[in-house]
Amino acid sequence: MSRLPLVCANWKMNHTASEAARFADDFVSRMAAHRDALNESVEIAIAPAHPALDRLGRSLSDSEIHLAAQNLHAEESGALTGEVSLSMLVDLGCRYALIGHSERRQLFGETNEDVAAKALRLQGSAVRPILCVGETLEERESGATLEVVDGQLSAVLDVADGLASDLVVAYEPVWAIGTGRTATPDVAQEVHAALRKVLSKRLGAGADQIRILYGGSVKPSNAGELLSQPDIDGALGGGASLDPEAFASIVLASLEPS
Ligand code: PEP
C-alpha cells in the first residue's frame, strides 16, 4: 500500500505573521522549481503560531501547501479565554491540526483524555488530526516505549473510532525533540511498525492508509534516511522547518529517500 508522504512544519512559538509571509514567499518559490517532481508525490503543511494562520493561509492560497494548526480546544465555543476552536480553524482553511504534542502534554498538562477529546472534535470535520505520540528518555530507558505510545494512540482510538484514514500519527520521541538527538532510522522504524500493528488490530486493513510521520530533530542531513524506512510516511519538523531552505530540503528528501 503506498501512502502519500506528508511533511509538516511545526513552528511552535516562532515567526510573526509578517515573518510567516516572508517565509511563504521564499518557500513557495523554492517549491515551484520542483513542481513536476512534487506533484502528487508529497503533501506539505505548515503549522504556524495561531496569530500567523490567517496571513500564512493567504500567502499560500495559490500553492498546494496546506495550513495546519498547532492546537485547538475540544469545546466548540464558550468562555475559554485564550483558546481556539475547530470552527475558527475551519474558517481559516486549516487542513490539519496537531494534537497531543509533547510540549502540550509536558508543559501544559494535557492528558491522553484531553487529546482524545480533541480528536473526537476533529472527527468528521475538514481538519485532520496529526496525533503526536512519543516516550520520554526515562520511559525509553526503562523499556516502556511501546507501552507508552500504544497507550497514547489507543486512548484516541477508543474515543474517536471513526477517524480512519483522516488520522495522521506522528511518532516524536521526547528525547529527540529540539535536542539535536535523532532516533536512528532503525529505532524509529521499530516504533512505527509497532504503531502500525496497533492501528491494524484496531482498524483492520484501513490501517495501511494511515500515515505515520517521524519527528524529532529532523534535518536535511538525516531526512532521506529516516524517510526511506517502510513505515515512516513523512516528517514533522520543528527547528529546521523555521528556515525555508532547510524545510525545502526536508521536503525534497521525501521524494528521494536514500
Ligand atoms: C517538534 O517539536 O514537533 C519537533 C519535531 O521539533 P524538532 O524538529 O525541533 O526536534
JSON list of C-alpha atoms and ligand atoms in Angstrom, two decimals, residues 10 12 101 103 172 176-179 215-218 236-240, ligand 1:
[
{"chain": "A", "resi": 10, "resn": "ASN", "atom": "CA", "xyz": [5.72, 22.90, 13.36]},
{"chain": "A", "resi": 12, "resn": "LYS", "atom": "CA", "xyz": [5.91, 26.36, 17.70]},
{"chain": "A", "resi": 101, "resn": "HIS", "atom": "CA", "xyz": [2.32, 17.43, 21.01]},
{"chain": "A", "resi": 103, "resn": "GLU", "atom": "CA", "xyz": [5.13, 20.19, 24.73]},
{"chain": "A", "resi": 172, "resn": "GLU", "atom": "CA", "xyz": [8.07, 12.07, 18.23]},
{"chain": "A", "resi": 176, "resn": "ALA", "atom": "CA", "xyz": [14.77, 13.79, 20.32]},
{"chain": "A", "resi": 177, "resn": "ILE", "atom": "CA", "xyz": [12.68, 16.97, 20.22]},
{"chain": "A", "resi": 178, "resn": "GLY", "atom": "CA", "xyz": [14.76, 20.11, 19.98]},
{"chain": "A", "resi": 179, "resn": "THR", "atom": "CA", "xyz": [17.81, 18.27, 21.34]},
{"chain": "A", "resi": 215, "resn": "GLY", "atom": "CA", "xyz": [9.51, 13.96, 14.29]},
{"chain": "A", "resi": 216, "resn": "GLY", "atom": "CA", "xyz": [12.49, 14.81, 16.47]},
{"chain": "A", "resi": 217, "resn": "SER", "atom": "CA", "xyz": [15.45, 16.82, 15.19]},
{"chain": "A", "resi": 218, "resn": "VAL", "atom": "CA", "xyz": [14.71, 16.03, 11.54]},
{"chain": "A", "resi": 236, "resn": "LEU", "atom": "CA", "xyz": [7.12, 16.58, 11.39]},
{"chain": "A", "resi": 237, "resn": "GLY", "atom": "CA", "xyz": [9.88, 19.15, 11.64]},
{"chain": "A", "resi": 238, "resn": "GLY", "atom": "CA", "xyz": [10.41, 21.74, 14.35]},
{"chain": "A", "resi": 239, "resn": "GLY", "atom": "CA", "xyz": [13.62, 23.79, 14.47]},
{"chain": "A", "resi": 240, "resn": "ALA", "atom": "CA", "xyz": [14.81, 23.03, 10.94]},
{"chain": "B", "resi": 1, "resn": "PEP", "atom": "C1", "xyz": [8.54, 19.04, 17.14]},
{"chain": "B", "resi": 1, "resn": "PEP", "atom": "O1", "xyz": [8.52, 19.60, 18.22]},
{"chain": "B", "resi": 1, "resn": "PEP", "atom": "O2", "xyz": [7.48, 18.72, 16.58]},
{"chain": "B", "resi": 1, "resn": "PEP", "atom": "C2", "xyz": [9.85, 18.77, 16.53]},
{"chain": "B", "resi": 1, "resn": "PEP", "atom": "C3", "xyz": [9.92, 17.77, 15.73]},
{"chain": "B", "resi": 1, "resn": "PEP", "atom": "O3", "xyz": [10.89, 19.58, 16.91]},
{"chain": "B", "resi": 1, "resn": "PEP", "atom": "P1", "xyz": [12.42, 19.49, 16.44]},
{"chain": "B", "resi": 1, "resn": "PEP", "atom": "O4", "xyz": [12.45, 19.15, 14.97]},
{"chain": "B", "resi": 1, "resn": "PEP", "atom": "O5", "xyz": [12.97, 20.87, 16.70]},
{"chain": "B", "resi": 1, "resn": "PEP", "atom": "O6", "xyz": [13.06, 18.44, 17.27]}
]
